[in-house]
Amino acid sequence: MAQATVLIDGNNFYASCEQSLDPALIGRPVVVLSNNDGCIVARSAEARALGFAMGTPYFKARRELEQHNVVVRSSNYALYADMSQRMMSLLEAHTENLEVYSIDEAFAKLHRPTHESLRPWAMRLRARLKQDLGLPIAIGLGASKAQAKLANRLAKQIPNHAGIFDLGQCDQPERWLESIAIEDVWGIGRKLAHWCRLRGVTNARLLRDMPSGELKMKCGVVGLRLQRELRGEACLPLDLTPAPKQETCVSRSFSRPITNIDDLRQAIANYVVRAAEKLRKQQQRAGALTVYTRTSPFISTFYSQTASIRLDLPSNDTSVLLKAAIPLVEHIFRPNRDLAKAGVLMQNLQGTDILQAHLMVPMTDAQHHKREGLMQTVDQLNRRYGNGTIQWAATGLKPSWTMRRERLSRAATTRLSDIPVVHTDQRRPPAIQSRQAQHSAPTEGSG
Ligand SMILES: [Mg+2]
């Protein structure tokens, strides 16, 4: 039996997550802003229809958003990451192999029955995602990853496809491939698209049929592979076990420039705490770390500085990493500089299954297990009762420079106090609100 490759992709994922947790937003235009409430990074279908473009700075669009009664939200990454995990585990139950490709995209392989369409399967999956998570998805099917990507685009683009398109079982696949501009083909960057256009290759069909030798000369085996994928030959296997991370970074822009070393120390401490948590979650330890800071790149006195340290013993113990990172702050700080951003990079990562002992840093197994147990307990408490329940004093109590998120929705799936509560009243349709919202004025809605 032939195999089909499927790409499942969440529609307007961030905006859809916001809508799925707050029924009052369904059918209303919603936009989500980037860090520090900077730019528009996601739009619901309704906001898209109003013509709000991706990447527009919030301060420029603000008035127009208000005029159109658009709901504006700060990025709620805790919510999106949790919804993504829920979506992926649901998909795992409905496919044979699943490659999680991004926060809202996954590839999978399916057996393609000889005389049957895969559309009923796709319709059931779509309905299930909508029912269980309130998330709309698009499903693209083809013989390869590249075909599945294009099919997904067609599933979204053409309203009467109802979110599903099968390039392996459709009338006139040629016509559909011709409808996709070269710039929109998966793996074709801006430069390569320009090169193609100069040769008259303006759409996916023409790329598929252009002389292979010419494409190979320009972009080697990668280009050749893409062309074969477009012809329906599956060359790119599913990546079922993602490679372990080489580096882990935590960085943020400040809500206001900082000019004092204590603030910078607190910021770096916060990022180290977060990075250490990430390392433990990834079951890795860092062998080295780098801290950095910079001013805004748009000022004439641009300044940036980094400092690194190698650890005697690779570690994911927050205290050990803080002890290594904090002294580095002296090396990157300069007075009278308006620092706009800082970050921490964990490097030389290795799995927790190996730990090389160090002659000069004696640590018994018992000491080691005790520290590991402590970190596990801290992580568990913070997961259960919310981030910052157990905190290191170095991070400061109420930093004033933290990221601006003035329009943040609730952590409705990850924080106990924010769990939505359904009120039923026989005379009225059910209303959903969070426990928190019962005690305070509602914060949602942009007016
Ligand atoms: Mg998407």
CSV table of C-alpha atoms and ligand atoms in Angstrom, one decimal:
chain,number,residue,atom,x,y,z
A,1,MET,CA,0.0,0.0,0.0
A,2,ALA,CA,1.3,3.5,-0.9
A,3,GLN,CA,2.2,5.9,1.9
A,4,ALA,CA,0.9,9.5,2.2
A,5,THR,CA,2.7,12.3,4.0
A,6,VAL,CA,0.4,14.7,5.9
A,7,LEU,CA,1.1,18.1,7.3
A,8,ILE,CA,-1.2,19.3,10.1
A,9,ASP,CA,-0.9,23.0,10.9
A,10,GLY,CA,-2.8,25.1,13.4
A,11,ASN,CA,-4.6,28.1,11.8
A,12,ASN,CA,-3.5,31.5,13.3
A,13,PHE,CA,-2.3,29.5,16.3
A,14,TYR,CA,-1.7,32.1,19.0
A,15,ALA,CA,-4.9,33.9,18.2
A,16,SER,CA,-6.8,30.6,18.1
A,17,CYS,CA,-5.5,29.7,21.5
A,18,GLU,CA,-6.8,33.0,22.9
A,19,GLN,CA,-10.2,32.4,21.3
A,20,SER,CA,-10.4,28.8,22.4
A,21,LEU,CA,-10.1,29.8,26.1
A,22,ASP,CA,-12.4,32.7,26.0
A,23,PRO,CA,-15.7,32.1,24.2
A,24,ALA,CA,-16.4,35.9,24.1
A,25,LEU,CA,-13.6,36.2,21.5
A,26,ILE,CA,-15.0,33.7,19.0
A,27,GLY,CA,-16.0,35.5,15.8
A,28,ARG,CA,-14.2,38.7,17.0
A,29,PRO,CA,-11.0,40.1,15.5
A,30,VAL,CA,-8.0,39.2,17.7
A,31,VAL,CA,-4.4,40.1,17.4
A,32,VAL,CA,-1.5,38.9,19.5
A,33,LEU,CA,1.6,41.1,20.1
A,34,SER,CA,5.3,40.2,20.3
A,35,ASN,CA,7.5,40.6,23.4
A,36,ASN,CA,7.1,43.9,25.2
A,37,ASP,CA,3.9,44.4,23.2
A,38,GLY,CA,6.0,45.4,20.2
A,39,CYS,CA,4.4,44.2,17.0
A,40,ILE,CA,1.5,42.2,15.7
A,41,VAL,CA,2.7,38.5,15.5
A,42,ALA,CA,-0.6,36.7,15.1
A,43,ARG,CA,-4.1,37.6,13.8
A,44,SER,CA,-7.4,35.8,13.9
A,45,ALA,CA,-9.1,35.3,10.5
A,46,GLU,CA,-11.4,38.2,11.4
A,47,ALA,CA,-8.4,40.5,12.1
A,48,ARG,CA,-6.7,39.4,8.9
A,49,ALA,CA,-9.9,40.2,6.9
A,50,LEU,CA,-9.7,43.8,8.3
A,51,GLY,CA,-6.3,44.1,6.7
A,52,PHE,CA,-4.0,44.2,9.8
A,53,ALA,CA,-0.5,43.1,8.6
A,54,MET,CA,1.9,40.9,10.4
A,55,GLY,CA,4.9,42.7,11.9
A,56,THR,CA,3.0,46.1,12.2
A,57,PRO,CA,4.3,48.0,15.3
A,58,TYR,CA,1.5,48.2,17.9
A,59,PHE,CA,1.9,51.9,18.5
A,60,LYS,CA,1.2,52.5,14.8
A,61,ALA,CA,-1.8,50.3,14.6
A,62,ARG,CA,-3.2,51.1,18.0
A,63,ARG,CA,-5.8,53.7,17.0
A,64,GLU,CA,-7.1,51.6,14.0
A,65,LEU,CA,-7.3,48.5,16.2
A,66,GLU,CA,-9.4,50.4,18.7
A,67,GLN,CA,-11.6,51.8,15.9
A,68,HIS,CA,-12.4,48.3,14.7
A,69,ASN,CA,-12.9,47.0,18.2
A,70,VAL,CA,-10.1,44.5,17.8
A,71,VAL,CA,-9.1,42.4,20.9
A,72,VAL,CA,-5.4,42.9,21.6
A,73,ARG,CA,-3.4,40.4,23.6
A,74,SER,CA,0.2,40.2,24.8
A,75,SER,CA,2.0,36.9,24.0
A,76,ASN,CA,1.0,34.3,26.5
A,77,TYR,CA,3.7,31.7,25.8
A,78,ALA,CA,2.8,29.5,28.8
A,79,LEU,CA,-0.7,29.1,27.2
A,80,TYR,CA,0.6,28.5,23.7
A,81,ALA,CA,3.2,25.9,24.7
A,82,ASP,CA,0.7,24.0,26.7
A,83,MET,CA,-2.0,24.0,24.0
A,84,SER,CA,0.7,22.9,21.5
A,85,GLN,CA,1.6,19.9,23.8
A,86,ARG,CA,-2.1,19.0,24.0
A,87,MET,CA,-2.5,19.3,20.2
A,88,MET,CA,0.6,17.1,19.6
A,89,SER,CA,-0.5,14.4,22.0
A,90,LEU,CA,-3.9,14.3,20.4
A,91,LEU,CA,-2.3,14.0,16.9
A,92,GLU,CA,0.0,11.2,18.2
A,93,ALA,CA,-3.0,9.1,19.0
A,94,HIS,CA,-4.4,9.6,15.5
A,95,THR,CA,-1.3,9.0,13.3
A,96,GLU,CA,1.3,6.3,13.0
A,97,ASN,CA,4.5,8.4,13.2
A,98,LEU,CA,4.6,12.1,14.1
A,99,GLU,CA,7.3,14.6,13.6
A,100,VAL,CA,6.7,17.8,15.7
A,101,TYR,CA,8.0,20.4,13.3
A,102,SER,CA,7.1,23.6,15.1
A,103,ILE,CA,4.8,24.8,17.9
A,104,ASP,CA,1.8,24.3,15.7
A,105,GLU,CA,2.9,22.1,12.9
A,106,ALA,CA,3.5,18.3,12.6
A,107,PHE,CA,4.3,15.9,9.8
A,108,ALA,CA,3.0,12.3,9.8
A,109,LYS,CA,2.9,9.3,7.6
A,110,LEU,CA,-0.2,7.3,6.7
A,111,HIS,CA,-1.1,4.3,4.7
A,112,ARG,CA,-3.0,5.4,1.6
A,113,PRO,CA,-5.8,2.9,0.9
A,114,THR,CA,-5.9,2.0,-2.9
A,115,HIS,CA,-9.6,2.8,-3.5
A,116,GLU,CA,-10.4,5.1,-0.6
A,117,SER,CA,-10.0,8.7,0.1
A,118,LEU,CA,-8.2,10.0,3.2
A,119,ARG,CA,-10.6,12.9,3.4
A,120,PRO,CA,-13.0,11.2,5.9
A,121,TRP,CA,-10.0,10.5,8.2
A,122,ALA,CA,-8.9,14.2,7.9
A,123,MET,CA,-12.4,15.4,8.6
A,124,ARG,CA,-12.7,13.3,11.8
A,125,LEU,CA,-9.3,14.6,13.0
A,126,ARG,CA,-10.2,18.2,12.3
A,127,ALA,CA,-13.5,17.8,14.1
A,128,ARG,CA,-11.7,16.2,17.1
A,129,LEU,CA,-9.2,19.0,17.5
A,130,LYS,CA,-12.0,21.5,17.3
A,131,GLN,CA,-14.1,19.7,19.8
A,132,ASP,CA,-11.4,18.8,22.4
A,133,LEU,CA,-9.2,21.9,22.1
A,134,GLY,CA,-11.2,24.5,20.2
A,135,LEU,CA,-8.4,24.8,17.7
A,136,PRO,CA,-9.0,25.0,13.9
A,137,ILE,CA,-6.4,23.2,11.9
A,138,ALA,CA,-5.6,22.7,8.2
A,139,ILE,CA,-4.6,19.3,6.8
A,140,GLY,CA,-2.5,18.9,3.7
A,141,LEU,CA,-1.8,15.5,2.1
A,142,GLY,CA,0.7,14.5,-0.6
A,143,ALA,CA,3.3,11.9,-1.5
A,144,SER,CA,6.2,13.8,0.2
A,145,LYS,CA,6.8,16.5,2.8
A,146,ALA,CA,7.1,19.2,0.1
A,147,GLN,CA,3.8,18.1,-1.4
A,148,ALA,CA,2.1,18.0,2.0
A,149,LYS,CA,3.3,21.6,2.7
A,150,LEU,CA,1.9,22.9,-0.6
A,151,ALA,CA,-1.4,20.9,0.0
A,152,ASN,CA,-1.7,22.5,3.4
A,153,ARG,CA,-1.4,25.9,1.9
A,154,LEU,CA,-4.1,25.1,-0.6
A,155,ALA,CA,-6.3,23.7,2.2
A,156,LYS,CA,-6.1,27.1,4.0
A,157,GLN,CA,-6.2,29.3,1.0
A,158,ILE,CA,-9.3,28.0,-0.8
A,159,PRO,CA,-12.4,28.3,1.4
A,160,ASN,CA,-14.3,25.4,-0.2
A,161,HIS,CA,-11.5,23.0,0.6
A,162,ALA,CA,-12.8,23.3,4.2
A,163,GLY,CA,-9.3,23.0,5.7
A,164,ILE,CA,-8.3,19.8,3.9
A,165,PHE,CA,-6.5,19.2,0.6
A,166,ASP,CA,-5.0,16.1,-0.9
A,167,LEU,CA,-2.5,16.7,-3.6
A,168,GLY,CA,-2.1,13.0,-4.2
A,169,GLN,CA,-5.8,12.5,-5.0
A,170,CYS,CA,-7.2,15.6,-6.8
A,171,ASP,CA,-8.2,16.6,-10.3
A,172,GLN,CA,-5.5,18.4,-12.2
A,173,PRO,CA,-2.7,18.6,-9.7
A,174,GLU,CA,-0.8,20.5,-12.3
A,175,ARG,CA,-3.2,23.4,-12.1
A,176,TRP,CA,-3.0,23.5,-8.3
A,177,LEU,CA,0.8,23.5,-8.4
A,178,GLU,CA,0.7,26.4,-10.9
A,179,SER,CA,-1.4,28.4,-8.5
A,180,ILE,CA,1.4,28.5,-6.0
A,181,ALA,CA,4.0,31.3,-6.5
A,182,ILE,CA,7.6,30.3,-6.3
A,183,GLU,CA,8.1,32.4,-3.2
A,184,ASP,CA,5.6,30.3,-1.4
A,185,VAL,CA,7.3,26.9,-2.0
A,186,TRP,CA,8.7,25.3,1.1
A,187,GLY,CA,12.5,25.7,1.2
A,188,ILE,CA,12.7,28.5,-1.4
A,189,GLY,CA,14.2,31.6,0.2
A,190,ARG,CA,14.0,35.2,-1.2
A,191,LYS,CA,17.3,34.9,-3.1
A,192,LEU,CA,16.5,31.6,-4.7
A,193,ALA,CA,13.0,32.8,-5.7
A,194,HIS,CA,14.6,35.7,-7.4
A,195,TRP,CA,17.0,33.4,-9.3
A,196,CYS,CA,14.1,31.2,-10.3
A,197,ARG,CA,12.1,34.2,-11.5
A,198,LEU,CA,15.0,35.4,-13.7
A,199,ARG,CA,14.7,32.0,-15.4
A,200,GLY,CA,11.0,32.2,-15.9
A,201,VAL,CA,10.3,29.7,-13.1
A,202,THR,CA,7.5,31.5,-11.4
A,203,ASN,CA,5.5,28.7,-9.7
A,204,ALA,CA,5.7,25.3,-8.0
A,205,ARG,CA,4.9,23.4,-11.2
A,206,LEU,CA,7.6,25.1,-13.2
A,207,LEU,CA,10.2,24.4,-10.4
A,208,ARG,CA,9.2,20.7,-10.5
A,209,ASP,CA,9.7,20.5,-14.2
A,210,MET,CA,12.8,22.7,-14.7
A,211,PRO,CA,16.1,21.0,-15.8
A,212,SER,CA,17.6,19.2,-12.7
A,213,GLY,CA,21.1,19.9,-13.8
A,214,GLU,CA,20.5,23.7,-13.7
A,215,LEU,CA,19.0,23.5,-10.2
A,216,LYS,CA,21.8,21.3,-8.9
A,217,MET,CA,24.4,23.7,-10.2
A,218,LYS,CA,22.7,26.5,-8.2
A,219,CYS,CA,21.8,24.8,-4.9
A,220,GLY,CA,23.4,21.4,-5.0
A,221,VAL,CA,21.8,18.3,-3.6
A,222,VAL,CA,19.3,20.3,-1.4
A,223,GLY,CA,17.6,21.8,-4.5
A,224,LEU,CA,17.6,18.4,-6.2
A,225,ARG,CA,16.0,16.8,-3.3
A,226,LEU,CA,13.3,19.5,-3.1
A,227,GLN,CA,12.5,19.0,-6.8
A,228,ARG,CA,12.2,15.2,-6.4
A,229,GLU,CA,9.9,15.8,-3.4
A,230,LEU,CA,7.7,18.0,-5.6
A,231,ARG,CA,7.6,15.2,-8.2
A,232,GLY,CA,6.2,13.0,-5.5
A,233,GLU,CA,9.3,11.1,-4.3
A,234,ALA,CA,9.6,11.1,-0.5
A,235,CYS,CA,13.3,12.0,0.0
A,236,LEU,CA,13.0,13.7,3.4
A,237,PRO,CA,12.3,11.2,6.1
A,238,LEU,CA,10.3,12.0,9.2
A,239,ASP,CA,12.5,13.3,12.1
A,240,LEU,CA,11.0,11.3,14.9
A,241,THR,CA,13.6,11.9,17.6
A,242,PRO,CA,14.7,15.5,17.5
A,243,ALA,CA,18.5,15.9,18.0
A,244,PRO,CA,19.5,17.0,21.5
A,245,LYS,CA,20.0,20.8,21.7
A,246,GLN,CA,23.5,22.1,21.3
A,247,GLU,CA,22.8,25.4,23.1
A,248,THR,CA,20.0,26.9,25.1
A,249,CYS,CA,19.4,30.7,25.3
A,250,VAL,CA,17.2,32.9,27.4
A,251,SER,CA,17.1,36.6,26.5
A,252,ARG,CA,14.6,39.4,26.8
A,253,SER,CA,14.3,43.1,26.0
A,254,PHE,CA,13.6,45.3,29.0
A,255,SER,CA,10.4,47.3,29.2
A,256,ARG,CA,12.6,50.4,29.8
A,257,PRO,CA,16.4,50.8,29.4
A,258,ILE,CA,18.4,50.0,32.5
A,259,THR,CA,21.6,51.9,33.5
A,260,ASN,CA,22.5,50.3,36.8
A,261,ILE,CA,24.5,47.2,37.5
A,262,ASP,CA,22.2,45.8,40.2
A,263,ASP,CA,19.3,45.8,37.7
A,264,LEU,CA,21.5,44.0,35.1
A,265,ARG,CA,22.6,41.5,37.8
A,266,GLN,CA,19.0,40.8,38.6
A,267,ALA,CA,18.1,40.4,35.0
A,268,ILE,CA,20.9,38.0,34.3
A,269,ALA,CA,20.0,36.0,37.5
A,270,ASN,CA,16.4,35.7,36.3
A,271,TYR,CA,17.5,34.4,32.9
A,272,VAL,CA,20.0,31.9,34.5
A,273,VAL,CA,17.2,30.5,36.7
A,274,ARG,CA,15.0,30.1,33.6
A,275,ALA,CA,17.8,28.6,31.5
A,276,ALA,CA,18.6,26.1,34.3
A,277,GLU,CA,15.0,25.0,34.4
A,278,LYS,CA,15.1,24.5,30.7
A,279,LEU,CA,18.3,22.4,30.9
A,280,ARG,CA,16.7,20.1,33.6
A,281,LYS,CA,13.6,19.7,31.4
A,282,GLN,CA,15.8,18.8,28.4
A,283,GLN,CA,17.8,16.4,30.7
A,284,GLN,CA,21.0,18.2,29.9
A,285,ARG,CA,23.9,20.0,31.7
A,286,ALA,CA,25.9,23.0,30.5
A,287,GLY,CA,29.7,22.9,30.3
A,288,ALA,CA,30.0,26.6,29.7
A,289,LEU,CA,27.9,29.7,29.7
A,290,THR,CA,27.9,33.2,28.1
A,291,VAL,CA,26.1,36.3,29.3
A,292,TYR,CA,25.5,39.4,27.1
A,293,THR,CA,23.9,42.7,27.0
A,294,ARG,CA,23.4,45.5,24.5
A,295,THR,CA,21.8,48.9,23.9
A,296,SER,CA,19.3,49.5,21.2
A,297,PRO,CA,20.9,48.9,17.8
A,298,PHE,CA,19.3,52.0,16.5
A,299,ILE,CA,21.3,54.6,18.5
A,300,SER,CA,24.6,56.1,17.4
A,301,THR,CA,26.4,55.0,20.6
A,302,PHE,CA,25.6,51.3,20.1
A,303,TYR,CA,27.2,49.1,22.7
A,304,SER,CA,27.2,45.4,23.2
A,305,GLN,CA,29.4,43.1,25.3
A,306,THR,CA,29.6,39.4,26.1
A,307,ALA,CA,31.5,37.4,28.7
A,308,SER,CA,31.9,33.6,29.0
A,309,ILE,CA,33.1,31.0,31.5
A,310,ARG,CA,33.8,27.3,31.3
A,311,LEU,CA,32.5,25.3,34.2
A,312,ASP,CA,34.8,22.8,35.9
A,313,LEU,CA,31.9,20.3,36.1
A,314,PRO,CA,28.9,20.5,33.7
A,315,SER,CA,25.8,21.4,35.6
A,316,ASN,CA,22.1,22.2,35.5
A,317,ASP,CA,22.1,23.2,39.2
A,318,THR,CA,20.7,26.8,39.4
A,319,SER,CA,23.0,27.8,42.3
A,320,VAL,CA,26.1,26.6,40.5
A,321,LEU,CA,25.1,28.4,37.3
A,322,LEU,CA,24.2,31.6,39.2
A,323,LYS,CA,27.6,31.5,41.0
A,324,ALA,CA,29.4,31.3,37.6
A,325,ALA,CA,27.2,33.8,35.8
A,326,ILE,CA,26.8,36.7,38.3
A,327,PRO,CA,30.5,37.7,38.4
A,328,LEU,CA,30.5,38.0,34.6
A,329,VAL,CA,28.0,40.9,34.9
A,330,GLU,CA,30.9,43.2,35.9
A,331,HIS,CA,32.6,42.5,32.6
A,332,ILE,CA,29.7,43.4,30.4
A,333,PHE,CA,28.3,46.4,32.3
A,334,ARG,CA,29.3,49.9,31.3
A,335,PRO,CA,27.9,53.0,33.2
A,336,ASN,CA,25.9,55.6,31.3
A,337,ARG,CA,24.7,53.1,28.7
A,338,ASP,CA,21.0,52.6,28.2
A,339,LEU,CA,20.9,48.8,28.1
A,340,ALA,CA,17.9,47.5,26.2
A,341,LYS,CA,18.4,43.8,26.3
A,342,ALA,CA,20.4,41.0,28.0
A,343,GLY,CA,20.6,37.3,27.7
A,344,VAL,CA,22.2,34.0,28.9
A,345,LEU,CA,23.5,31.3,26.6
A,346,MET,CA,24.1,27.8,28.0
A,347,GLN,CA,26.7,26.0,26.0
A,348,ASN,CA,28.6,22.7,25.6
A,349,LEU,CA,25.5,20.9,26.5
A,350,GLN,CA,25.6,17.2,27.4
A,351,GLY,CA,23.0,14.6,28.5
A,352,THR,CA,22.4,14.0,32.2
A,353,ASP,CA,23.2,10.3,31.6
A,354,ILE,CA,26.9,11.1,31.6
A,355,LEU,CA,28.8,13.0,34.3
A,356,GLN,CA,32.5,13.3,34.1
A,357,ALA,CA,34.1,13.6,37.6
A,358,HIS,CA,36.7,16.3,38.2
A,359,LEU,CA,39.7,15.7,40.4
A,360,MET,CA,39.7,19.3,41.7
A,361,VAL,CA,36.0,19.5,42.4
A,362,PRO,CA,35.2,16.6,44.7
A,363,MET,CA,31.5,15.7,45.0
A,364,THR,CA,30.2,12.5,46.4
A,365,ASP,CA,27.3,10.6,44.8
A,366,ALA,CA,25.3,11.3,47.9
A,367,GLN,CA,25.9,15.1,47.6
A,368,HIS,CA,25.1,15.0,44.0
A,369,HIS,CA,21.8,13.2,44.5
A,370,LYS,CA,20.8,15.6,47.3
A,371,ARG,CA,21.3,18.6,45.0
A,372,GLU,CA,19.4,16.9,42.2
A,373,GLY,CA,16.5,16.1,44.5
A,374,LEU,CA,16.5,19.7,45.6
A,375,MET,CA,16.2,21.0,42.0
A,376,GLN,CA,13.5,18.5,41.2
A,377,THR,CA,11.5,19.7,44.2
A,378,VAL,CA,11.9,23.3,43.2
A,379,ASP,CA,10.7,22.6,39.7
A,380,GLN,CA,7.8,20.6,40.9
A,381,LEU,CA,6.6,23.4,43.3
A,382,ASN,CA,7.0,26.0,40.6
A,383,ARG,CA,5.1,23.9,38.1
A,384,ARG,CA,2.3,23.2,40.6
A,385,TYR,CA,1.9,26.6,42.2
A,386,GLY,CA,3.2,28.9,39.4
A,387,ASN,CA,6.5,30.2,38.3
A,388,GLY,CA,8.4,32.0,41.0
A,389,THR,CA,6.8,30.2,43.9
A,390,ILE,CA,10.3,29.2,45.0
A,391,GLN,CA,12.8,31.8,43.8
A,392,TRP,CA,16.4,32.7,44.2
A,393,ALA,CA,17.1,35.9,46.1
A,394,ALA,CA,19.5,37.1,43.3
A,395,THR,CA,16.5,37.6,40.9
A,396,GLY,CA,15.1,40.4,43.0
A,397,LEU,CA,11.6,40.7,44.4
A,398,LYS,CA,9.8,43.1,42.1
A,399,PRO,CA,12.0,44.1,39.2
A,400,SER,CA,10.7,47.1,37.3
A,401,TRP,CA,12.4,46.3,34.0
A,402,THR,CA,10.5,43.1,33.2
A,403,MET,CA,8.9,42.6,29.8
A,404,ARG,CA,5.8,44.7,29.1
A,405,ARG,CA,2.7,42.4,28.8
A,406,GLU,CA,-0.1,44.7,29.5
A,407,ARG,CA,-2.7,42.7,27.7
A,408,LEU,CA,-1.9,39.2,28.9
A,409,SER,CA,-4.7,36.6,29.1
A,410,ARG,CA,-4.9,34.1,31.9
A,411,ALA,CA,-2.8,31.0,32.2
A,412,ALA,CA,-6.0,29.1,31.9
A,413,THR,CA,-4.4,25.7,31.3
A,414,THR,CA,-1.3,25.8,33.5
A,415,ARG,CA,-2.3,27.8,36.7
A,416,LEU,CA,-4.8,26.4,39.1
A,417,SER,CA,-6.2,29.8,40.0
A,418,ASP,CA,-6.8,30.6,36.3
A,419,ILE,CA,-8.8,27.5,35.4
A,420,PRO,CA,-12.0,28.5,33.7
A,421,VAL,CA,-15.2,27.8,35.7
A,422,VAL,CA,-18.4,27.1,33.9
A,423,HIS,CA,-21.5,28.7,35.4
A,424,THR,CA,-24.8,27.1,34.4
A,425,ASP,CA,-28.0,28.9,34.7
A,426,GLN,CA,-31.1,27.2,33.2
A,427,ARG,CA,-32.4,30.6,32.0
A,428,ARG,CA,-29.2,31.7,30.3
A,429,PRO,CA,-26.6,30.1,28.1
A,430,PRO,CA,-23.5,28.9,30.1
A,431,ALA,CA,-20.8,31.5,30.7
A,432,ILE,CA,-17.2,30.6,31.2
A,433,GLN,CA,-14.9,32.7,33.4
A,434,SER,CA,-11.8,32.1,35.4
A,435,ARG,CA,-11.8,31.9,39.2
A,436,GLN,CA,-9.6,35.0,39.2
A,437,ALA,CA,-12.1,37.0,37.1
A,438,GLN,CA,-14.8,36.4,39.7
A,439,HIS,CA,-12.9,38.6,42.1
A,440,SER,CA,-11.6,41.3,39.9
A,441,ALA,CA,-12.8,43.4,37.0
A,442,PRO,CA,-12.3,41.7,33.6
A,443,THR,CA,-9.2,42.8,31.9
A,444,GLU,CA,-9.8,41.5,28.4
A,445,GLY,CA,-11.0,43.4,25.5
A,446,SER,CA,-9.3,46.4,24.0
A,447,GLY,CA,-12.3,48.6,24.0
B,1,MG,MG,0.2,27.7,11.7
